[in-house]
XYZ file of C-alpha atoms in Angstrom:
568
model
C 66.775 20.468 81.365
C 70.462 20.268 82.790
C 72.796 17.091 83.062
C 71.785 16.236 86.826
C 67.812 16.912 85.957
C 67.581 15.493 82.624
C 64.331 16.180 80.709
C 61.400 13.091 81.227
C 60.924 13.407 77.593
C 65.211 12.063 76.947
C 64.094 8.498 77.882
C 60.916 8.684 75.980
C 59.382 7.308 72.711
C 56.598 9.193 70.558
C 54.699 7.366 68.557
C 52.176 9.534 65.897
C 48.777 8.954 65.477
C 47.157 9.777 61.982
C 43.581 9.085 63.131
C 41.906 8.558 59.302
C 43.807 5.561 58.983
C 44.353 4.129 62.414
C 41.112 2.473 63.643
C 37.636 3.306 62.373
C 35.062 2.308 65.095
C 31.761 3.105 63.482
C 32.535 1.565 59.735
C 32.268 4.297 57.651
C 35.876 3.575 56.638
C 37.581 6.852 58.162
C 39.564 6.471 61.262
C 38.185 7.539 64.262
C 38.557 8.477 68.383
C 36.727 5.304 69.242
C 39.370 3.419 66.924
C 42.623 4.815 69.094
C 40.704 4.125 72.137
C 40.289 0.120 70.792
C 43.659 -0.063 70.426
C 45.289 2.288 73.249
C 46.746 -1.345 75.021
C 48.394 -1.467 71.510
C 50.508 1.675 72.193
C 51.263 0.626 76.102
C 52.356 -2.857 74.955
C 54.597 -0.914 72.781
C 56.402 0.835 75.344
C 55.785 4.113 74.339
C 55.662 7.640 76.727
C 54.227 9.910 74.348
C 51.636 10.005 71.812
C 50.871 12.533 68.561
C 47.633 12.893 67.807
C 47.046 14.584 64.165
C 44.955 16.639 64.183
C 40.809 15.819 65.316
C 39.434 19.446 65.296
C 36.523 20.773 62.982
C 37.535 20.678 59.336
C 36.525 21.012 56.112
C 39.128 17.996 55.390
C 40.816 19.966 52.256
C 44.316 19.101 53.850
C 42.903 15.764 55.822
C 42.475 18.273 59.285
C 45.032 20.428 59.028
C 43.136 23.143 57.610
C 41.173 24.005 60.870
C 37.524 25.530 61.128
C 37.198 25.027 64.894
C 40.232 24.962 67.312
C 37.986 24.195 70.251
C 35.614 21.265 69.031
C 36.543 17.809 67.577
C 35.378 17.210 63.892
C 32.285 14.832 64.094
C 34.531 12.594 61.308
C 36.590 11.316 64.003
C 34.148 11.619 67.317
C 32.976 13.675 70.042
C 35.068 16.136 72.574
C 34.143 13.787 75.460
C 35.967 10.898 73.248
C 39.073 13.137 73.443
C 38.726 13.769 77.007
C 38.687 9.766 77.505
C 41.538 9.028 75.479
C 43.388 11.908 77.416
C 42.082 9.627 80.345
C 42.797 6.707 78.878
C 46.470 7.500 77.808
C 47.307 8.539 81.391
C 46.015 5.849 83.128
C 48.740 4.042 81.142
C 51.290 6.365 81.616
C 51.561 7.717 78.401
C 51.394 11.501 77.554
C 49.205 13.088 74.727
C 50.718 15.334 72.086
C 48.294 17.858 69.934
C 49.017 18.663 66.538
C 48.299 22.124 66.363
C 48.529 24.286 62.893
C 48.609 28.442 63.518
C 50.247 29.463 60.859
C 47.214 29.346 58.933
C 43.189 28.314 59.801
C 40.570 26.670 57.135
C 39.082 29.189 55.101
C 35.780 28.241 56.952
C 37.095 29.222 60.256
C 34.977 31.600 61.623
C 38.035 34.390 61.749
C 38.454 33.756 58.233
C 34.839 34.214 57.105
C 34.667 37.485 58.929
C 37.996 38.861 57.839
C 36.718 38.183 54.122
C 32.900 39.480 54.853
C 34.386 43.485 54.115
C 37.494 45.472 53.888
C 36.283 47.327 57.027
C 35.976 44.296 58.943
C 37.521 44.011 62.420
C 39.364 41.264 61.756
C 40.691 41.950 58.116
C 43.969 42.191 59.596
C 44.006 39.017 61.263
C 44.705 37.493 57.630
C 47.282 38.871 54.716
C 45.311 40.360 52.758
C 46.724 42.484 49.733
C 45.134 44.364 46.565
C 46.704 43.554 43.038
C 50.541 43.765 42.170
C 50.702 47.915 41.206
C 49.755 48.719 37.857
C 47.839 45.483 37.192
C 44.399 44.486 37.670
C 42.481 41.957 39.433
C 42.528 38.665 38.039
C 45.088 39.303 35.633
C 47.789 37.109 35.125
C 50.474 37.588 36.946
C 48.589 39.974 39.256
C 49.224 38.808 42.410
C 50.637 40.683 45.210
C 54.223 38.547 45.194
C 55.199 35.482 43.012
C 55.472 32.882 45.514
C 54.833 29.528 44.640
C 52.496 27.450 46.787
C 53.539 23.924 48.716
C 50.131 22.928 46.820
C 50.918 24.014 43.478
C 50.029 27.198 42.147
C 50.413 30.901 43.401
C 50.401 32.142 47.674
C 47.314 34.404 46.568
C 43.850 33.714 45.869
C 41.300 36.146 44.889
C 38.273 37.351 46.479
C 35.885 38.958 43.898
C 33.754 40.474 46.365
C 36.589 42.742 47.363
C 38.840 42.773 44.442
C 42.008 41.649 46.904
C 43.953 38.957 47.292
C 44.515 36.684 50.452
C 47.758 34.577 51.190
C 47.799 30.820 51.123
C 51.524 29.178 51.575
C 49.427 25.560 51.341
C 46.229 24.961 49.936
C 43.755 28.461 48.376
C 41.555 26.954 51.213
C 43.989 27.501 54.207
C 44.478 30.607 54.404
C 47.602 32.285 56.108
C 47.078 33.891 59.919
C 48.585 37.376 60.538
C 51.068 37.332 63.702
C 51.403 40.817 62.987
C 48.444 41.290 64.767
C 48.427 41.406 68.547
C 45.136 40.075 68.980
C 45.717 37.114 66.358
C 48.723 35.783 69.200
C 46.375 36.727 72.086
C 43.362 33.950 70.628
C 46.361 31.747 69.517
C 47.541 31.645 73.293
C 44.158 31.879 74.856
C 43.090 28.287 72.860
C 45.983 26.898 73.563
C 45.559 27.231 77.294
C 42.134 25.937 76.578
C 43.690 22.645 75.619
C 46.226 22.581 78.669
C 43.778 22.924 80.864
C 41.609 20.325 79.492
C 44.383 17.300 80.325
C 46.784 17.652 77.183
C 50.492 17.386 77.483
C 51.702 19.719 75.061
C 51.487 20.747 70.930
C 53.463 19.638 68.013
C 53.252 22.781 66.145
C 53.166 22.453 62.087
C 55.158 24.621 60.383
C 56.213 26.786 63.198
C 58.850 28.505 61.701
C 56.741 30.180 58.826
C 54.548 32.277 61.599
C 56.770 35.383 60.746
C 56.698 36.655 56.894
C 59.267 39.315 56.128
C 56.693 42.101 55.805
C 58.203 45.743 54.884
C 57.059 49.228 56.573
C 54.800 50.136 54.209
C 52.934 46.482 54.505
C 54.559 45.059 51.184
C 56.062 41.274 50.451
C 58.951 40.808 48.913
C 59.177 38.854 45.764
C 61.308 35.741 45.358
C 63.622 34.349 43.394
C 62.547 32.601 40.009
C 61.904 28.512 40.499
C 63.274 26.760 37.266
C 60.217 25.291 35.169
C 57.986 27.242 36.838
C 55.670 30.366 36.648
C 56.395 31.020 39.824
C 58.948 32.525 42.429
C 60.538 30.829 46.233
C 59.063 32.496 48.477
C 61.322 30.729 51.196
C 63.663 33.493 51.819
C 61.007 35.852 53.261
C 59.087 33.309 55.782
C 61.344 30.735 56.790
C 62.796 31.990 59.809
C 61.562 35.000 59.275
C 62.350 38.173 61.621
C 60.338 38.185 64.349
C 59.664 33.851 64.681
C 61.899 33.777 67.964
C 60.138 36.216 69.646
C 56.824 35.161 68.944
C 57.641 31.582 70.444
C 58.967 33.434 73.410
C 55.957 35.486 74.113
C 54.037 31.850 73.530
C 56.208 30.110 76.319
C 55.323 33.156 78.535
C 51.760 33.267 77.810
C 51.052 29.930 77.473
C 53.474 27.643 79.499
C 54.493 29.598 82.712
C 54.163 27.707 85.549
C 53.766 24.632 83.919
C 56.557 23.863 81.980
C 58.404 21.002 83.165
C 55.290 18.554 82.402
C 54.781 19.360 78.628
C 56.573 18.498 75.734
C 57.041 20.973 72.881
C 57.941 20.308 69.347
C 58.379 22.775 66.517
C 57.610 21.494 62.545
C 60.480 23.573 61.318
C 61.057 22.619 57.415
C 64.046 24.697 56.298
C 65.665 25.078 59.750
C 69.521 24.613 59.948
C 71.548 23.399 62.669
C 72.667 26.759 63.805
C 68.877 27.932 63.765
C 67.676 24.917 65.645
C 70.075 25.710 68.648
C 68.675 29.311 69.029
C 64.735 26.829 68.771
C 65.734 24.556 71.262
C 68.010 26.274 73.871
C 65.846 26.036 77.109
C 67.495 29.454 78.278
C 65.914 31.177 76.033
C 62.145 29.417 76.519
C 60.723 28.426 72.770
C 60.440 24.284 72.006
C 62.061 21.438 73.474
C 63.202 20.150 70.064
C 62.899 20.600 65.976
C 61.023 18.400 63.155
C 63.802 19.281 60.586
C 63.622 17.609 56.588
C 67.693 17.590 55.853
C 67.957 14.271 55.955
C 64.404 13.481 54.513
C 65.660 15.363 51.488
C 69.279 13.557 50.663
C 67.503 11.246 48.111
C 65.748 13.942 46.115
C 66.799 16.350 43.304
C 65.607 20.027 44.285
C 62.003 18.175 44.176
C 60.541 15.430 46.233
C 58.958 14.074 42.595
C 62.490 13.564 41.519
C 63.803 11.268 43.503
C 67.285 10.009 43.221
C 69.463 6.951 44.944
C 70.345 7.948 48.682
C 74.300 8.216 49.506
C 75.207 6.874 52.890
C 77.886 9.446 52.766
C 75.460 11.837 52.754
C 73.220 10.752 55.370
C 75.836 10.262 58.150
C 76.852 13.476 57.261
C 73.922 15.370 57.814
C 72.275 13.269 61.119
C 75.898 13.273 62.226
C 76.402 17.074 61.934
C 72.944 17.362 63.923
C 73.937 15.165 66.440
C 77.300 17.302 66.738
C 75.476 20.407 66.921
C 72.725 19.768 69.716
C 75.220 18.200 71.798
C 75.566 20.746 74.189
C 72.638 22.712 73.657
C 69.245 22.010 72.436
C 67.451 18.244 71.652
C 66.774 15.944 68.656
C 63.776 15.099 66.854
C 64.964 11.403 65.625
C 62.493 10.129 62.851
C 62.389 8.230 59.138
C 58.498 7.966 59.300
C 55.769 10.319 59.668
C 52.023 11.496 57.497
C 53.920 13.293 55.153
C 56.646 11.131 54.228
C 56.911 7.008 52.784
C 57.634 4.302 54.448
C 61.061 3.609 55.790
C 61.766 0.665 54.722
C 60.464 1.535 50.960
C 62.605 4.255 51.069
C 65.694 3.406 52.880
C 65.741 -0.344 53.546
C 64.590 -3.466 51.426
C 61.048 -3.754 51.076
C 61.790 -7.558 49.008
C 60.471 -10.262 51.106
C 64.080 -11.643 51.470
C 65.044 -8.398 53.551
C 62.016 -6.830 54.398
C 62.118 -7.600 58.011
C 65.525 -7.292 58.905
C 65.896 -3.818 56.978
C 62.521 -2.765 59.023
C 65.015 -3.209 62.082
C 67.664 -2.353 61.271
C 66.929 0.883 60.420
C 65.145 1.439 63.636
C 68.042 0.507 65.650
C 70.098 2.804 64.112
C 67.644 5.617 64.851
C 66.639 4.689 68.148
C 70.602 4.679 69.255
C 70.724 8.381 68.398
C 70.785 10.786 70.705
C 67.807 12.162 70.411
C 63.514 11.757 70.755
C 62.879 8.644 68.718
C 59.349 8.956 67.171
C 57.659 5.801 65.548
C 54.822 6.585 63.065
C 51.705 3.868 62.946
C 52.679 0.878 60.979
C 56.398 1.412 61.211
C 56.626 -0.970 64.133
C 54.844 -3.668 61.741
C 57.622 -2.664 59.021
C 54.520 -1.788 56.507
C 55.578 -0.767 53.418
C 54.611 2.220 50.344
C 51.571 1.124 48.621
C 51.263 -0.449 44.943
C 48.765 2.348 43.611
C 47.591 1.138 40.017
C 46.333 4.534 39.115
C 46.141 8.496 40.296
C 42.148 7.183 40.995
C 43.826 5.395 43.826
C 45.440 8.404 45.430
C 43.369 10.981 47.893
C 46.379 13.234 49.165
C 46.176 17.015 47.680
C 49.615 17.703 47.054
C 50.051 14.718 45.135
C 46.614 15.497 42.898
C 47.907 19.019 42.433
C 51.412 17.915 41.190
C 49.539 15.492 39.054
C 47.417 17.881 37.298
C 50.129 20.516 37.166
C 52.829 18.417 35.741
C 50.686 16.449 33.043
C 48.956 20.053 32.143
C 53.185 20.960 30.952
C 53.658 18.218 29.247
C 54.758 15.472 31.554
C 54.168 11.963 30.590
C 51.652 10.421 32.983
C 53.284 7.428 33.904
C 56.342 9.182 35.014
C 54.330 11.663 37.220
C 52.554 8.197 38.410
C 56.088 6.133 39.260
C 56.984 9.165 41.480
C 54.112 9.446 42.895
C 53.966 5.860 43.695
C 57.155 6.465 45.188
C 57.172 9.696 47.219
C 53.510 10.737 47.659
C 52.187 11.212 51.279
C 49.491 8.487 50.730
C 52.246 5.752 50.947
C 51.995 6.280 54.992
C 48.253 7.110 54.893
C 47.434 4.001 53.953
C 45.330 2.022 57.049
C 47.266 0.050 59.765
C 47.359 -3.488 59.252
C 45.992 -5.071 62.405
C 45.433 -7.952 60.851
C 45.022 -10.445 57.717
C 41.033 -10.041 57.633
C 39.296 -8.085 54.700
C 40.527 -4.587 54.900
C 43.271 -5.505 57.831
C 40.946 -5.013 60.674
C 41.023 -1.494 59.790
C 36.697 -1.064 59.253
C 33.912 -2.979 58.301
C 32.710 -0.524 55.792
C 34.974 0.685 52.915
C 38.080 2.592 53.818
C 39.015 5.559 52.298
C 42.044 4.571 51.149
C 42.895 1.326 49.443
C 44.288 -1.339 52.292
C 47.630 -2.815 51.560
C 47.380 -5.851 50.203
C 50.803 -7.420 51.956
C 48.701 -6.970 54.691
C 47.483 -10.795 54.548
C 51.083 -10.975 55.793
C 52.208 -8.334 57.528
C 50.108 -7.467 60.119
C 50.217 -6.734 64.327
C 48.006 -9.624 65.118
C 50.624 -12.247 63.379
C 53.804 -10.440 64.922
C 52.392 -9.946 68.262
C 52.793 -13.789 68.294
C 56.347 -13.742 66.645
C 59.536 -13.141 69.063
C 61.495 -12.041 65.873
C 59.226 -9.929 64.436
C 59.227 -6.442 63.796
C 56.959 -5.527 66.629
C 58.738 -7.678 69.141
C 62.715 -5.529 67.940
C 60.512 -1.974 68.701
C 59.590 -3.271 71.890
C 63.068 -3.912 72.566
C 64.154 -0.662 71.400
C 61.803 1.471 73.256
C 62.992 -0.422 76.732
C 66.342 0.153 75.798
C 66.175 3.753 75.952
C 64.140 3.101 79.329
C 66.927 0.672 80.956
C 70.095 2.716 79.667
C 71.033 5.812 80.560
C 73.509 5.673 78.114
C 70.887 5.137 75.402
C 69.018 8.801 76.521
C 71.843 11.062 77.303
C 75.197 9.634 76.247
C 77.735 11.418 73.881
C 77.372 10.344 70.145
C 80.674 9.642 67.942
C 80.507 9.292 64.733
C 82.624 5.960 63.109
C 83.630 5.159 59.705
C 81.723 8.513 58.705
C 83.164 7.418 54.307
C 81.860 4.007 54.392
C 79.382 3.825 51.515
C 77.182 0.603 54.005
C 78.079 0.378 57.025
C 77.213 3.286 59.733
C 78.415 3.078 62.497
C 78.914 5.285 65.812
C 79.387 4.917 69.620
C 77.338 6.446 72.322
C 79.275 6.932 76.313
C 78.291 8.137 79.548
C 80.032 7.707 82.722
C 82.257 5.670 81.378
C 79.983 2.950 79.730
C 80.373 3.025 76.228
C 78.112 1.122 73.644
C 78.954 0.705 70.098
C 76.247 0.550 67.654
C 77.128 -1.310 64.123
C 74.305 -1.547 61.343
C 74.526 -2.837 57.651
C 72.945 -0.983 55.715
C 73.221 -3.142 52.306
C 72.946 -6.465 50.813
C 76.304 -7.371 51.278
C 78.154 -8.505 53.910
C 81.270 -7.031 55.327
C 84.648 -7.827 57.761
C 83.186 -6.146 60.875
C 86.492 -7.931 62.958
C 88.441 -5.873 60.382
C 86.925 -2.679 60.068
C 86.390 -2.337 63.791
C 87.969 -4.852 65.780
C 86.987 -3.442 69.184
C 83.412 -4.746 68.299
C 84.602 -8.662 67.710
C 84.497 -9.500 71.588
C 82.391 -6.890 72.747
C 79.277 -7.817 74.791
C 75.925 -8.037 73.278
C 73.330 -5.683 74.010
C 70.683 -6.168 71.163
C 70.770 -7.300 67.941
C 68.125 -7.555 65.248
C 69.473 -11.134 63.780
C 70.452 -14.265 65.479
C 73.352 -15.819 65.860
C 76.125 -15.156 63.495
C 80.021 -14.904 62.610
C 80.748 -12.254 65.863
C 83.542 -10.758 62.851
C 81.215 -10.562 60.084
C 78.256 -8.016 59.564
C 75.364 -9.206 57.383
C 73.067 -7.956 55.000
C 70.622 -5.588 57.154
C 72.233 -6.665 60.385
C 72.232 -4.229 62.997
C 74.098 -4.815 66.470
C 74.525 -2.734 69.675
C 77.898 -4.019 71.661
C 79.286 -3.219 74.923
C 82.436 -2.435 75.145
């Protein structure tokens, strides 16, 4: 990408699939290929250039498909192969790219690799996992035995132990996902080779999950390194020693080389990177040296927690122009943004950082995607978020089907935690909140499946729904739309230079975006109360509309939720 050949991807808008809960075509109540295919004329109404499919391959489903079994096959949950190969057809007959979530950092424990690298210690491919025999001095099963004392995403320790063999494997998720080796030459070398497999079949690049953990800090002699101690737990961070670990950047190089030569300038390729700072991301996304074309990074996704997502605390706006602000600074001249509130693993926006009340539901719900999709930056939209759904009113932990949220449940009520607590943050932060089923409309179960789905529906969904905005000029729908042709019509909208405004005002943020001399000034509220916009930045009173996400209106005065992009 350079400044005269800008990248197609700059102008574009993702938008992620999470097939279990998108469209089920065959009313079993599970999301399915047939399902995005009903609704593909959905996604081109939309606007969109891009979408992220979750993952579809073979899975035992103990991380809802990303614990893979089979990178090569789709799971018979969500269809056939020749489904995929249609929607690939289907998608580019509209114009619209496809995006693979791929996950190679670590395979289901049912993949075949796995099952023959646990069959003996002799195997051929024992290597191709991490496996380790007790902490010295200690025996198998013992507590505290385990090769390091890294804590698990899932809850629990990295290790799990096979009996048959009396040694441990490593598991940075789930005891059923266990970790790859990239140690191993041949481990990259099947990595690539299924990867071109894809390519060739149609697809237009990977989202890679979790990336940056490929590389684990292994000593000479083969050993881990224990972390440091994690307060009110048994167990240690691990982060330090495969976050970024030492040899990451030149595995994604050898993948660009492998994988991508020749090819390049069609695919779009985006590295999960939790952890990853600004400095780190530049090195990621430089297209000199050939590794992604942008980051999935968590700092901002993180401002409204305590040191753990189940403690959440009240966001500061301070804080959150600070850190998009300071990203936008830093890929300026180097590198590419990742711009997202939304995706499977987070809740809703506008639960989270707007006004889910009926009074400001909808004009938080766009106002908060204005002041995203003005960044510079990818915008991605995850299912529902252009309908402005909302987190989910779960009565009970019966109602919940995510695994981290079950483990944290059992783990924190086993110490002593009082139930309903653990419930109110779950009810707040769990990643069921977006796994919930689109609404597509105000029928039993929102159009989602005849049968029963396996999640609980909604039930705003009698009111909030695509079939009832698709009619409605003002709705949430109808502001995406606008957004995503925005970013198509302006020039200024894909490449201009961000400046940050007013970067200590506790509501309002506020920021300008120029190229070429046009310069458009973006304005949003984001608070119940209004504020002296002529005062606070008078340059925006007679400045020309571009888009706004209320009508009409004191041109001085900014209202609750209002957002407003102005020529000037």
């Amino acid at each position: 990408m350079t400044p005269e050949q800008p990248a197609w991807w700059t102008r574009a808008v993702v938008y992620q699939v999470y097939p279990r809960s998108f469209q089920d075509s065959d009313g079993d109540g599970i999301g399915d290929l047939g399902g995005v295919l009903r609704r593909v004329d959905h996604l081109a109404d939309l606007g969109v250039g891009v979408v992220w499919l979750s993952p579809v391959y073979r899975s035992p489903m103990a991380d809802n498909g990303y614990d893979i079994s089979d990178y090569t096959d789709v799971d018979p949950l969500f269809g056939t192969l020749a489904q995929l190969d249609e929607l690939i057809a289907a998608l580019h007959a509209r114009g619209i790219r496809l995006l693979m979530d791929l996950v190679v950092n670590h395979t289901s424990d049912e993949h075949p690799w796995f099952v023959e690298s646990r069959a003996s210690p002799d195997s051929p491919k024992r290597d191709w996992y991490w496996w380790r025999p007790p902490r010295e001095g200690m025996a198998a099963g013992q507590p505290g035995a385990e090769p390091t004392n890294w804590h698990s995403f899932f809850s629990g320790p990295t290790w799990e132990l096979d009996e048959a063999s009396g040694e441990y494997y490593l598991h940075l998720f789930d005891r059923k996902q266990p970790d790859l080796n990239w140690e191993n030459r041949e481990v990259r070398q099947a990595v690539y080779a299924m990867m071109r497999w894809w390519l060739d079949r149609g697809v237009d690049g990977f989202r890679m999950d979790v990336i940056n953990m490929i590389s684990k800090a292994v000593g000479p002699d083969g050993s881990l390194p224990d972390g440091p101690p994690l307060p009110g737990l048994p167990h240690g961070d691990g982060t330090p020693h495969f976050l970024d670990g030492p040899r990451v950047h030149e595995y994604l190089q050898e993948m660009h080389r492998e994988v991508f030569t020749g090819r390049r300038e069609s695919l779009l390729l985006v590295g999960e990177m939790p952890g990853v700072t600004v400095e780190q991301a530049r090195l990621y996304t430089d297209p000199a040296r050939g590794e992604v074309d942008m980051v999935f990074q968590f700092e901002h996704v993180q401002l409204d927690v305590d040191g753990s997502k189940w403690r959440p605390r009240p966001l500061r706006m301070r804080d959150l122009k600070a850190s998009l602000g300071r990203w936008q600074a830093g890929l300026a001249d180097v590198g590419w943004n990742s711009l997202y509130w939304d995706n499977h693993d987070q809740p809703r926006a506008v639960s989270r950082f707007g006004d889910d009340s009926p009074r400001y539901r909808r004009d938080s719900a766009t106002c908060l995607a204005t002041l995203l999709h003005l960044h510079r930056g990818t915008p991605y939209v995850y299912q529902g978020e252009e309908l402005g759904m909302a987190n989910a009113p779960f009565g009970s932990i019966d109602d919940f089907r995510d695994v981290e949220s079950l483990g944290h449940f059992a783990q924190a009520t086993a110490h002593g935690e009082d139930p309903e607590q653990v419930l109110a943050a779950l009810r707040t932060m769990s990643r069921d909140n977006a796994r919930t089923p689109v609404q597509w409309d105000a029928s039993p179960h929102a159009g989602f499946t005849t049968g029963t789905p396996w999640i609980g529906v909604n039930p705003d969904h009698t009111e909030w729904n695509a079939e009832a905005q698709r009619r409605d000029p003002t709705s949430v729908l109808a502001h995406h739309r606008r957004l995503v042709a925005l970013r198509h019509d302006e020039p200024v909208v894909a490449l201009g230079d961000f400046t940050m405004l007013l970067p200590e005002h506790e509501e309002l943020y506020a920021f300008t975006r120029s190229l070429d001399g046009d310069t458009l000034l973006v304005v949003c509220n984001l608070g119940g109360q209004e504020h002296p916009l002529g005062e606070l930045l008078p340059q925006a009173v007679g400045a020309e509309p571009v888009l706004g996400n209320l009508p009409g209106g004191d041109p001085a005065v900014l209202r609750p939720w209002e957002a407003r992009v102005l020529r000037t």
